[in-house]
PDB file of C-alpha atoms in Angstrom:
ATOM      1  CA  MET A  66      -2.537  73.297  23.624  1.00 51.00           C
ATOM      2  CA  MET A  67      -0.974  72.518  26.999  1.00 57.00           C
ATOM      3  CA  ARG A  68      -0.176  68.890  27.698  1.00 55.00           C
ATOM      4  CA  SER A  69       0.623  66.968  30.852  1.00 59.00           C
ATOM      5  CA  LEU A  70       4.326  66.606  31.572  1.00 71.00           C
ATOM      6  CA  ARG A  71       4.750  62.900  32.204  1.00 89.00           C
ATOM      7  CA  PHE A  72       8.084  61.948  30.659  1.00 93.00           C
ATOM      8  CA  PHE A  73      10.219  62.291  33.784  1.00 94.00           C
ATOM      9  CA  ASP A  74       7.463  60.831  35.986  1.00 93.00           C
ATOM     10  CA  ASP A  75       7.382  57.751  33.771  1.00 93.00           C
ATOM     11  CA  LEU A  76      11.174  57.589  33.888  1.00 93.00           C
ATOM     12  CA  ALA A  77      11.080  57.723  37.703  1.00 92.00           C
ATOM     13  CA  HIS A  78       8.518  54.930  37.755  1.00 92.00           C
ATOM     14  CA  GLY A  79      10.819  52.754  35.670  1.00 91.00           C
ATOM     15  CA  LEU A  80      13.686  53.351  38.111  1.00 92.00           C
ATOM     16  CA  ALA A  81      11.630  52.758  41.264  1.00 89.00           C
ATOM     17  CA  ASN A  82      12.902  49.257  42.035  1.00 87.00           C
ATOM     18  CA  ARG A  83      16.485  49.656  40.858  1.00 91.00           C
ATOM     19  CA  PRO A  84      19.373  49.981  43.311  1.00 94.00           C
ATOM     20  CA  PRO A  85      21.143  53.350  43.478  1.00 95.00           C
ATOM     21  CA  ILE A  86      24.078  54.149  41.231  1.00 96.00           C
ATOM     22  CA  THR A  87      27.378  55.500  42.506  1.00 97.00           C
ATOM     23  CA  LEU A  88      27.652  59.190  41.641  1.00 98.00           C
ATOM     24  CA  GLY A  89      30.682  61.448  41.938  1.00 98.00           C
ATOM     25  CA  VAL A  90      29.599  65.044  42.590  1.00 98.00           C
ATOM     26  CA  VAL A  91      32.510  67.279  41.676  1.00 98.00           C
ATOM     27  CA  TYR A  92      33.068  70.325  43.906  1.00 97.00           C
ATOM     28  CA  PRO A  93      29.554  70.684  45.388  1.00 96.00           C
ATOM     29  CA  CYS A  94      30.324  73.988  47.119  1.00 96.00           C
ATOM     30  CA  SER A  95      27.002  75.740  46.593  1.00 95.00           C
ATOM     31  CA  LEU A  96      23.573  75.420  48.163  1.00 95.00           C
ATOM     32  CA  PRO A  97      21.859  74.359  44.893  1.00 94.00           C
ATOM     33  CA  ALA A  98      24.435  71.585  44.437  1.00 95.00           C
ATOM     34  CA  LEU A  99      23.956  70.326  48.002  1.00 96.00           C
ATOM     35  CA  HIS A 100      20.158  70.569  47.845  1.00 96.00           C
ATOM     36  CA  ALA A 101      20.369  68.479  44.674  1.00 96.00           C
ATOM     37  CA  VAL A 102      22.519  65.905  46.473  1.00 97.00           C
ATOM     38  CA  ALA A 103      19.951  65.681  49.264  1.00 97.00           C
ATOM     39  CA  GLY A 104      17.149  65.256  46.708  1.00 96.00           C
ATOM     40  CA  ILE A 105      19.055  62.529  44.882  1.00 96.00           C
ATOM     41  CA  VAL A 106      19.577  60.614  48.132  1.00 96.00           C
ATOM     42  CA  ARG A 107      15.964  61.135  49.178  1.00 94.00           C
ATOM     43  CA  GLN A 108      14.737  59.634  45.912  1.00 94.00           C
ATOM     44  CA  GLY A 109      17.127  56.691  46.173  1.00 94.00           C
ATOM     45  CA  LEU A 110      18.738  57.483  42.833  1.00 96.00           C
ATOM     46  CA  ALA A 111      22.390  57.381  43.886  1.00 96.00           C
ATOM     47  CA  VAL A 112      25.004  57.073  46.585  1.00 97.00           C
ATOM     48  CA  PRO A 113      26.807  60.419  46.136  1.00 97.00           C
ATOM     49  CA  PHE A 114      30.554  60.799  46.591  1.00 98.00           C
ATOM     50  CA  LEU A 115      31.098  64.475  47.404  1.00 98.00           C
ATOM     51  CA  ILE A 116      34.483  65.403  45.945  1.00 98.00           C
ATOM     52  CA  GLY A 117      35.835  68.691  47.269  1.00 98.00           C
ATOM     53  CA  PRO A 118      36.882  70.502  50.462  1.00 98.00           C
ATOM     54  CA  VAL A 119      35.000  68.463  53.059  1.00 97.00           C
ATOM     55  CA  GLY A 120      35.129  71.109  55.799  1.00 97.00           C
ATOM     56  CA  GLU A 121      33.621  73.749  53.532  1.00 97.00           C
ATOM     57  CA  ILE A 122      30.991  71.333  52.222  1.00 97.00           C
ATOM     58  CA  ARG A 123      29.900  70.308  55.736  1.00 97.00           C
ATOM     59  CA  GLN A 124      29.804  73.910  56.940  1.00 97.00           C
ATOM     60  CA  LEU A 125      27.738  75.012  53.950  1.00 97.00           C
ATOM     61  CA  ALA A 126      25.314  72.111  54.392  1.00 97.00           C
ATOM     62  CA  ALA A 127      24.928  72.856  58.099  1.00 97.00           C
ATOM     63  CA  SER A 128      24.187  76.535  57.386  1.00 97.00           C
ATOM     64  CA  ALA A 129      21.081  75.509  55.434  1.00 97.00           C
ATOM     65  CA  SER A 130      20.229  72.348  57.430  1.00 97.00           C
ATOM     66  CA  ILE A 131      20.900  70.147  54.399  1.00 97.00           C
ATOM     67  CA  PRO A 132      21.366  66.508  55.458  1.00 96.00           C
ATOM     68  CA  LEU A 133      24.412  64.716  54.095  1.00 95.00           C
ATOM     69  CA  ASP A 134      23.372  61.294  55.381  1.00 92.00           C
ATOM     70  CA  GLY A 135      24.051  58.660  52.753  1.00 91.00           C
ATOM     71  CA  CYS A 136      26.982  60.550  51.232  1.00 96.00           C
ATOM     72  CA  GLN A 137      30.625  59.532  50.973  1.00 96.00           C
ATOM     73  CA  MET A 138      33.274  62.238  51.353  1.00 97.00           C
ATOM     74  CA  VAL A 139      36.425  62.657  49.248  1.00 97.00           C
ATOM     75  CA  ASP A 140      38.517  65.538  50.583  1.00 98.00           C
ATOM     76  CA  VAL A 141      40.350  67.627  47.948  1.00 97.00           C
ATOM     77  CA  PRO A 142      40.916  71.395  48.166  1.00 97.00           C
ATOM     78  CA  THR A 143      40.406  72.935  44.717  1.00 97.00           C
ATOM     79  CA  PRO A 144      37.994  72.695  41.774  1.00 97.00           C
ATOM     80  CA  GLN A 145      40.782  71.454  39.502  1.00 96.00           C
ATOM     81  CA  GLU A 146      41.771  68.666  41.902  1.00 97.00           C
ATOM     82  CA  ALA A 147      38.143  67.762  42.473  1.00 97.00           C
ATOM     83  CA  ALA A 148      37.565  67.404  38.719  1.00 96.00           C
ATOM     84  CA  ARG A 149      40.758  65.391  38.321  1.00 95.00           C
ATOM     85  CA  THR A 150      39.848  63.113  41.237  1.00 96.00           C
ATOM     86  CA  GLY A 151      36.311  62.560  40.009  1.00 96.00           C
ATOM     87  CA  VAL A 152      37.479  61.627  36.523  1.00 95.00           C
ATOM     88  CA  ALA A 153      40.078  59.257  37.975  1.00 95.00           C
ATOM     89  CA  MET A 154      37.449  57.563  40.162  1.00 95.00           C
ATOM     90  CA  ALA A 155      35.189  57.070  37.148  1.00 95.00           C
ATOM     91  CA  HIS A 156      38.122  55.862  35.057  1.00 91.00           C
ATOM     92  CA  GLU A 157      38.925  53.255  37.739  1.00 92.00           C
ATOM     93  CA  GLY A 158      35.300  52.109  38.011  1.00 92.00           C
ATOM     94  CA  ARG A 159      34.817  53.377  41.558  1.00 95.00           C
ATOM     95  CA  ILE A 160      31.844  55.503  40.525  1.00 96.00           C
ATOM     96  CA  ALA A 161      29.325  54.937  37.748  1.00 96.00           C
ATOM     97  CA  ALA A 162      28.527  58.548  36.817  1.00 97.00           C
ATOM     98  CA  LEU A 163      29.793  62.088  37.359  1.00 97.00           C
ATOM     99  CA  MET A 164      27.939  65.293  38.157  1.00 97.00           C
ATOM    100  CA  LYS A 165      29.249  68.826  37.927  1.00 96.00           C
ATOM    101  CA  GLY A 166      28.866  70.732  41.180  1.00 95.00           C
ATOM    102  CA  SER A 167      29.681  74.443  41.434  1.00 93.00           C
ATOM    103  CA  LEU A 168      32.915  74.589  39.473  1.00 94.00           C
ATOM    104  CA  HIS A 169      33.200  76.176  36.038  1.00 92.00           C
ATOM    105  CA  SER A 170      32.268  73.926  33.103  1.00 91.00           C
ATOM    106  CA  ARG A 171      35.604  74.698  31.413  1.00 92.00           C
ATOM    107  CA  ILE A 172      37.549  73.082  34.280  1.00 93.00           C
ATOM    108  CA  PHE A 173      35.238  70.078  34.377  1.00 93.00           C
ATOM    109  CA  LEU A 174      35.288  69.483  30.614  1.00 92.00           C
ATOM    110  CA  HIS A 175      39.066  69.899  30.462  1.00 91.00           C
ATOM    111  CA  GLU A 176      39.562  66.963  32.834  1.00 92.00           C
ATOM    112  CA  LEU A 177      36.922  64.860  31.109  1.00 91.00           C
ATOM    113  CA  GLY A 178      38.626  65.291  27.763  1.00 87.00           C
ATOM    114  CA  HIS A 179      42.186  64.340  28.656  1.00 79.00           C
ATOM    115  CA  HIS A 180      43.629  61.915  26.123  1.00 68.00           C
ATOM    116  CA  GLU A 181      45.305  59.989  28.927  1.00 70.00           C
ATOM    117  CA  GLY A 182      43.391  59.313  32.117  1.00 71.00           C
ATOM    118  CA  GLY A 183      40.216  61.028  30.960  1.00 79.00           C
ATOM    119  CA  LEU A 184      36.919  59.480  29.947  1.00 91.00           C
ATOM    120  CA  ARG A 185      37.093  59.954  26.183  1.00 88.00           C
ATOM    121  CA  THR A 186      35.865  57.345  23.736  1.00 90.00           C
ATOM    122  CA  ALA A 187      36.256  57.157  19.964  1.00 89.00           C
ATOM    123  CA  ARG A 188      33.178  59.400  19.775  1.00 92.00           C
ATOM    124  CA  ARG A 189      33.470  63.137  20.370  1.00 94.00           C
ATOM    125  CA  MET A 190      31.789  64.286  23.557  1.00 94.00           C
ATOM    126  CA  SER A 191      28.608  66.309  23.171  1.00 96.00           C
ATOM    127  CA  HIS A 192      25.861  67.639  25.391  1.00 97.00           C
ATOM    128  CA  VAL A 193      22.174  66.774  25.147  1.00 98.00           C
ATOM    129  CA  TYR A 194      19.342  68.641  26.845  1.00 97.00           C
ATOM    130  CA  VAL A 195      16.266  66.509  27.559  1.00 97.00           C
ATOM    131  CA  LEU A 196      13.324  68.930  27.634  1.00 96.00           C
ATOM    132  CA  ASP A 197       9.677  68.294  28.475  1.00 95.00           C
ATOM    133  CA  ALA A 198       7.727  71.523  27.955  1.00 93.00           C
ATOM    134  CA  PRO A 199       3.954  72.000  28.303  1.00 90.00           C
ATOM    135  CA  GLN A 200       3.666  73.661  24.871  1.00 86.00           C
ATOM    136  CA  ALA A 201       5.890  71.118  23.096  1.00 88.00           C
ATOM    137  CA  PRO A 202       4.221  68.200  21.309  1.00 86.00           C
ATOM    138  CA  ARG A 203       6.489  65.625  22.969  1.00 92.00           C
ATOM    139  CA  VAL A 204       9.723  65.384  24.936  1.00 95.00           C
ATOM    140  CA  LEU A 205      12.522  66.940  22.890  1.00 97.00           C
ATOM    141  CA  LEU A 206      16.275  66.338  22.875  1.00 98.00           C
ATOM    142  CA  VAL A 207      18.364  69.395  21.940  1.00 98.00           C
ATOM    143  CA  SER A 208      22.059  69.131  21.039  1.00 96.00           C
ATOM    144  CA  ASP A 209      24.628  70.603  21.348  1.00 96.00           C
ATOM    145  CA  GLY A 210      24.143  73.640  23.549  1.00 95.00           C
ATOM    146  CA  ALA A 211      26.978  73.287  26.057  1.00 94.00           C
ATOM    147  CA  VAL A 212      30.170  71.616  24.779  1.00 95.00           C
ATOM    148  CA  ASN A 213      30.979  72.085  21.072  1.00 95.00           C
ATOM    149  CA  ILE A 214      31.130  75.772  20.171  1.00 96.00           C
ATOM    150  CA  ALA A 215      31.236  75.648  16.349  1.00 96.00           C
ATOM    151  CA  PRO A 216      31.234  71.953  15.409  1.00 96.00           C
ATOM    152  CA  ASP A 217      32.637  70.832  12.084  1.00 96.00           C
ATOM    153  CA  LEU A 218      30.921  68.161  10.006  1.00 96.00           C
ATOM    154  CA  GLY A 219      32.628  65.236  11.762  1.00 95.00           C
ATOM    155  CA  THR A 220      31.714  66.583  15.181  1.00 96.00           C
ATOM    156  CA  ARG A 221      28.139  67.222  14.099  1.00 96.00           C
ATOM    157  CA  CYS A 222      27.828  63.604  12.984  1.00 96.00           C
ATOM    158  CA  ASP A 223      28.923  62.473  16.449  1.00 97.00           C
ATOM    159  CA  ILE A 224      26.461  64.929  17.998  1.00 97.00           C
ATOM    160  CA  VAL A 225      23.668  63.314  15.986  1.00 98.00           C
ATOM    161  CA  GLN A 226      24.732  59.761  16.825  1.00 97.00           C
ATOM    162  CA  ASN A 227      25.158  60.568  20.525  1.00 97.00           C
ATOM    163  CA  SER A 228      21.669  62.069  20.606  1.00 98.00           C
ATOM    164  CA  ILE A 229      20.169  59.033  18.886  1.00 97.00           C
ATOM    165  CA  ASP A 230      21.911  56.704  21.336  1.00 97.00           C
ATOM    166  CA  LEU A 231      20.520  58.645  24.308  1.00 97.00           C
ATOM    167  CA  ALA A 232      17.033  58.621  22.793  1.00 97.00           C
ATOM    168  CA  HIS A 233      17.198  54.824  22.546  1.00 97.00           C
ATOM    169  CA  MET A 234      18.177  54.564  26.216  1.00 96.00           C
ATOM    170  CA  LEU A 235      15.210  56.773  27.115  1.00 95.00           C
ATOM    171  CA  GLY A 236      12.762  54.531  25.295  1.00 93.00           C
ATOM    172  CA  ILE A 237      12.466  56.379  21.965  1.00 95.00           C
ATOM    173  CA  GLY A 238      12.930  53.442  19.623  1.00 92.00           C
ATOM    174  CA  ARG A 239      13.516  55.175  16.293  1.00 94.00           C
ATOM    175  CA  PRO A 240      13.892  58.880  16.933  1.00 97.00           C
ATOM    176  CA  ARG A 241      13.250  61.471  14.253  1.00 98.00           C
ATOM    177  CA  VAL A 242      16.201  63.851  13.997  1.00 98.00           C
ATOM    178  CA  ALA A 243      15.786  67.377  12.643  1.00 98.00           C
ATOM    179  CA  LEU A 244      18.985  69.115  11.501  1.00 98.00           C
ATOM    180  CA  LEU A 245      18.076  72.713  12.218  1.00 98.00           C
ATOM    181  CA  SER A 246      18.880  75.834  10.266  1.00 97.00           C
ATOM    182  CA  ALA A 247      17.082  79.100   9.529  1.00 95.00           C
ATOM    183  CA  VAL A 248      15.499  77.644   6.375  1.00 93.00           C
ATOM    184  CA  GLU A 249      14.372  74.292   5.032  1.00 93.00           C
ATOM    185  CA  VAL A 250      16.209  74.405   1.697  1.00 93.00           C
ATOM    186  CA  VAL A 251      19.914  74.029   0.909  1.00 95.00           C
ATOM    187  CA  ASN A 252      21.507  77.450   0.577  1.00 96.00           C
ATOM    188  CA  PRO A 253      25.245  77.673  -0.249  1.00 94.00           C
ATOM    189  CA  ASP A 254      25.451  80.847   1.855  1.00 95.00           C
ATOM    190  CA  LEU A 255      24.263  78.984   4.962  1.00 95.00           C
ATOM    191  CA  PRO A 256      26.864  76.353   5.955  1.00 95.00           C
ATOM    192  CA  SER A 257      24.430  74.623   8.321  1.00 96.00           C
ATOM    193  CA  THR A 258      22.204  73.729   5.347  1.00 96.00           C
ATOM    194  CA  LEU A 259      25.139  72.191   3.477  1.00 96.00           C
ATOM    195  CA  ASP A 260      26.138  70.151   6.530  1.00 96.00           C
ATOM    196  CA  ALA A 261      22.540  68.990   6.892  1.00 97.00           C
ATOM    197  CA  ALA A 262      22.398  67.811   3.291  1.00 96.00           C
ATOM    198  CA  VAL A 263      25.649  65.867   3.688  1.00 97.00           C
ATOM    199  CA  MET A 264      24.527  64.265   6.958  1.00 97.00           C
ATOM    200  CA  CYS A 265      21.248  63.154   5.390  1.00 97.00           C
ATOM    201  CA  LYS A 266      23.216  61.355   2.690  1.00 96.00           C
ATOM    202  CA  MET A 267      25.509  59.859   5.331  1.00 97.00           C
ATOM    203  CA  ALA A 268      22.451  58.541   7.183  1.00 97.00           C
ATOM    204  CA  GLU A 269      21.180  57.014   3.928  1.00 95.00           C
ATOM    205  CA  ARG A 270      24.524  55.210   3.546  1.00 96.00           C
ATOM    206  CA  GLY A 271      24.521  53.875   7.117  1.00 96.00           C
ATOM    207  CA  GLN A 272      27.149  56.233   8.517  1.00 96.00           C
ATOM    208  CA  ILE A 273      24.590  57.499  11.032  1.00 96.00           C
ATOM    209  CA  THR A 274      22.304  54.803  12.384  1.00 96.00           C
ATOM    210  CA  GLY A 275      19.313  54.202  14.633  1.00 97.00           C
ATOM    211  CA  GLY A 276      17.142  57.162  13.673  1.00 97.00           C
ATOM    212  CA  VAL A 277      15.410  58.974  10.839  1.00 98.00           C
ATOM    213  CA  VAL A 278      17.491  62.015   9.889  1.00 98.00           C
ATOM    214  CA  ASP A 279      16.352  64.972   7.785  1.00 97.00           C
ATOM    215  CA  GLY A 280      17.344  68.554   7.203  1.00 94.00           C
ATOM    216  CA  PRO A 281      17.811  71.340   6.808  1.00 97.00           C
ATOM    217  CA  LEU A 282      14.620  72.151   8.695  1.00 97.00           C
ATOM    218  CA  ALA A 283      13.615  75.373  10.395  1.00 96.00           C
ATOM    219  CA  LEU A 284      12.445  74.992  13.982  1.00 96.00           C
ATOM    220  CA  ASP A 285       8.791  75.644  13.179  1.00 95.00           C
ATOM    221  CA  ASN A 286       8.489  72.941  10.544  1.00 94.00           C
ATOM    222  CA  ALA A 287      10.574  70.526  12.591  1.00 96.00           C
ATOM    223  CA  ILE A 288       8.081  70.414  15.454  1.00 94.00           C
ATOM    224  CA  SER A 289       4.786  71.679  13.982  1.00 93.00           C
ATOM    225  CA  PRO A 290       2.916  69.598  11.381  1.00 94.00           C
ATOM    226  CA  GLU A 291       0.843  72.685  10.532  1.00 94.00           C
ATOM    227  CA  ALA A 292       3.958  74.770   9.819  1.00 94.00           C
ATOM    228  CA  ALA A 293       5.349  71.971   7.667  1.00 93.00           C
ATOM    229  CA  ARG A 294       2.104  71.829   5.670  1.00 93.00           C
ATOM    230  CA  CYS A 295       2.021  75.612   5.238  1.00 93.00           C
ATOM    231  CA  LYS A 296       5.564  75.593   3.858  1.00 91.00           C
ATOM    232  CA  GLY A 297       4.994  72.509   1.708  1.00 92.00           C
ATOM    233  CA  VAL A 298       7.702  70.511   3.493  1.00 92.00           C
ATOM    234  CA  THR A 299       7.277  66.781   2.890  1.00 90.00           C
ATOM    235  CA  SER A 300       9.496  64.735   5.170  1.00 93.00           C
ATOM    236  CA  PRO A 301       9.267  61.814   7.626  1.00 95.00           C
ATOM    237  CA  VAL A 302      10.723  64.182  10.251  1.00 97.00           C
ATOM    238  CA  ALA A 303       8.929  67.478   9.574  1.00 95.00           C
ATOM    239  CA  GLY A 304       6.453  68.246  12.344  1.00 95.00           C
ATOM    240  CA  LEU A 305       7.422  65.086  14.224  1.00 96.00           C
ATOM    241  CA  ALA A 306      10.999  65.654  15.414  1.00 97.00           C
ATOM    242  CA  ASP A 307      12.190  64.041  18.642  1.00 97.00           C
ATOM    243  CA  ILE A 308      15.747  65.409  18.390  1.00 98.00           C
ATOM    244  CA  LEU A 309      16.684  68.965  17.430  1.00 98.00           C
ATOM    245  CA  VAL A 310      20.321  69.279  16.297  1.00 98.00           C
ATOM    246  CA  VAL A 311      21.341  72.937  16.301  1.00 98.00           C
ATOM    247  CA  PRO A 312      24.043  74.555  14.125  1.00 97.00           C
ATOM    248  CA  ASP A 313      26.216  75.724  17.016  1.00 97.00           C
ATOM    249  CA  LEU A 314      26.476  76.084  20.792  1.00 97.00           C
ATOM    250  CA  GLU A 315      24.938  79.557  20.884  1.00 97.00           C
ATOM    251  CA  ALA A 316      21.776  78.433  19.121  1.00 97.00           C
ATOM    252  CA  GLY A 317      21.440  75.353  21.314  1.00 97.00           C
ATOM    253  CA  ASN A 318      22.086  77.190  24.542  1.00 95.00           C
ATOM    254  CA  ILE A 319      19.559  79.910  23.726  1.00 96.00           C
ATOM    255  CA  LEU A 320      16.918  77.405  22.595  1.00 96.00           C
ATOM    256  CA  ALA A 321      17.256  75.190  25.672  1.00 95.00           C
ATOM    257  CA  LYS A 322      17.281  78.079  28.154  1.00 93.00           C
ATOM    258  CA  GLN A 323      14.299  79.682  26.454  1.00 94.00           C
ATOM    259  CA  MET A 324      12.410  76.417  26.869  1.00 94.00           C
ATOM    260  CA  THR A 325      13.333  76.122  30.548  1.00 92.00           C
ATOM    261  CA  PHE A 326      13.213  79.721  31.793  1.00 91.00           C
ATOM    262  CA  ILE A 327      10.316  80.969  29.641  1.00 93.00           C
ATOM    263  CA  GLY A 328       8.629  77.806  28.384  1.00 92.00           C
ATOM    264  CA  GLN A 329       8.588  76.126  31.822  1.00 92.00           C
ATOM    265  CA  ALA A 330      10.170  72.929  30.519  1.00 93.00           C
ATOM    266  CA  ARG A 331      11.291  70.238  32.909  1.00 94.00           C
ATOM    267  CA  ALA A 332      14.892  69.660  31.889  1.00 95.00           C
ATOM    268  CA  ALA A 333      17.955  67.467  32.249  1.00 97.00           C
ATOM    269  CA  GLY A 334      21.468  67.813  30.832  1.00 96.00           C
ATOM    270  CA  ILE A 335      23.833  64.962  29.943  1.00 97.00           C
ATOM    271  CA  VAL A 336      27.233  64.738  28.245  1.00 96.00           C
ATOM    272  CA  MET A 337      27.436  61.814  25.834  1.00 96.00           C
ATOM    273  CA  GLY A 338      30.475  60.222  24.215  1.00 94.00           C
ATOM    274  CA  MET A 339      32.137  59.529  27.585  1.00 94.00           C
ATOM    275  CA  ARG A 340      32.858  56.188  29.257  1.00 94.00           C
ATOM    276  CA  VAL A 341      30.209  56.967  31.880  1.00 96.00           C
ATOM    277  CA  PRO A 342      27.181  59.272  32.018  1.00 96.00           C
ATOM    278  CA  VAL A 343      28.235  62.823  32.859  1.00 97.00           C
ATOM    279  CA  ILE A 344      25.693  65.257  34.280  1.00 97.00           C
ATOM    280  CA  LEU A 345      26.422  68.803  33.135  1.00 94.00           C
ATOM    281  CA  THR A 346      24.037  71.564  34.145  1.00 88.00           C
ATOM    282  CA  SER A 347      24.399  75.312  34.442  1.00 83.00           C
ATOM    283  CA  ARG A 348      25.329  76.767  37.829  1.00 78.00           C
ATOM    284  CA  ALA A 349      22.098  78.793  37.511  1.00 79.00           C
ATOM    285  CA  ASP A 350      19.926  75.724  36.958  1.00 84.00           C
ATOM    286  CA  PRO A 351      17.425  75.013  39.734  1.00 87.00           C
ATOM    287  CA  VAL A 352      17.645  71.912  41.901  1.00 93.00           C
ATOM    288  CA  PRO A 353      15.029  69.880  39.945  1.00 93.00           C
ATOM    289  CA  VAL A 354      17.144  70.078  36.771  1.00 94.00           C
ATOM    290  CA  ARG A 355      20.058  68.478  38.612  1.00 95.00           C
ATOM    291  CA  VAL A 356      17.891  65.740  40.128  1.00 96.00           C
ATOM    292  CA  LEU A 357      16.208  64.962  36.801  1.00 96.00           C
ATOM    293  CA  SER A 358      19.641  64.814  35.155  1.00 97.00           C
ATOM    294  CA  CYS A 359      20.685  62.195  37.696  1.00 97.00           C
ATOM    295  CA  MET A 360      17.526  60.295  36.837  1.00 96.00           C
ATOM    296  CA  VAL A 361      18.539  60.269  33.165  1.00 97.00           C
ATOM    297  CA  ALA A 362      22.040  59.061  34.111  1.00 97.00           C
ATOM    298  CA  ALA A 363      20.523  56.248  36.175  1.00 96.00           C
ATOM    299  CA  ALA A 364      18.318  55.237  33.249  1.00 96.00           C
ATOM    300  CA  MET A 365      21.372  55.170  30.969  1.00 96.00           C
ATOM    301  CA  ILE A 366      23.253  52.928  33.374  1.00 95.00           C
ATOM    302  CA  GLY A 367      20.206  50.682  33.619  1.00 92.00           C
ATOM    303  CA  GLN A 368      20.458  50.283  29.838  1.00 92.00           C
ATOM    304  CA  GLY A 369      24.094  49.197  30.099  1.00 92.00           C
ATOM    305  CA  TYR A 370      25.875  52.497  29.440  1.00 91.00           C
ATOM    306  CA  GLY A 371      29.266  52.468  31.173  1.00 77.00           C
ATOM    307  CA  GLY A 372      30.280  50.067  33.902  1.00 50.00           C
ATOM    308  CA  ASN A 373      29.788  49.616  37.649  1.00 42.00           C
ATOM    309  CA  PRO A 374      26.013  49.913  37.413  1.00 39.00           C
ATOM    310  CA  VAL A 375      25.041  50.026  41.103  1.00 40.00           C
ATOM    311  CA  ALA A 376      26.449  51.110  44.410  1.00 41.00           C
ATOM    312  CA  PRO A 377      29.074  48.584  45.628  1.00 39.00           C
ATOM    313  CA  VAL A 378      29.119  49.842  49.208  1.00 38.00           C
ATOM    314  CA  ALA A 379      26.562  50.709  51.841  1.00 34.00           C
ATOM    315  CA  PRO A 380      26.118  54.473  52.205  1.00 34.00           C
ATOM    316  CA  ARG A 381      27.832  56.169  55.125  1.00 31.00           C
ATOM    317  CA  GLY A 382      27.489  59.631  56.544  1.00 32.00           C
TER     318      GLY A 382
END
């Protein structure tokens, strides 16, 4: 049954009267990145600082009649320097959030993760997709499909906690977390089922907090009550999951892109575990994904995530 997609509309309504955040857009040297910037300004979500080769950015914007009114310019020549400058500005509190432009994720993540001068916290960084699909029973958070390739148990625990923290900031008070695998029973030949069993015990002992955690669960019985009944799965999470924690990056990336490109999900992508919200989307993602991701970042800042919550200066062209 199709349902109305209201999650991001409700989020926008909650942000309507808040002042814009300061947003560093790192190397926005593509038309989708600049269209996203224009959309973010138009919606009053942020004062963007465009960090990259200013001449190229202005020329590209002019070629497509994209207005850059309301943007600040920070002139640096290369993707590496743009990433380094953006991270430094966030580290110094000059901007409240960062957004990847058209540079490669590897360059961006490398600068984010520096032990000195980066934006690391005690928590490992991880990526969360926020997905609202017409065929899904509710908005779903999927992690990690963009940062951690083959996470070990410690990293997976941080992935779970980061996802729970984001769910809280998005108004999901006690999220149900499904630790996904191919099956819903512990199988020594499937490491993801062993990790799931350990993490469930860790949640029982208070090492993971703020949500209801269960697994291993297959995708069908994580989101479908009927599938859970058919398979005889009794669980406070089965059929009701808000957060889907995947075994590895490949599974998460495929699941999220299937939901967006085939399932018509409205989507946003955020890196958690940093000092500020970090918007990380694919270079192939359409403009709405980038704008909705900024909306999520603004909601996080409104809930006290990071510092420097609003724009400290009037926007200039």
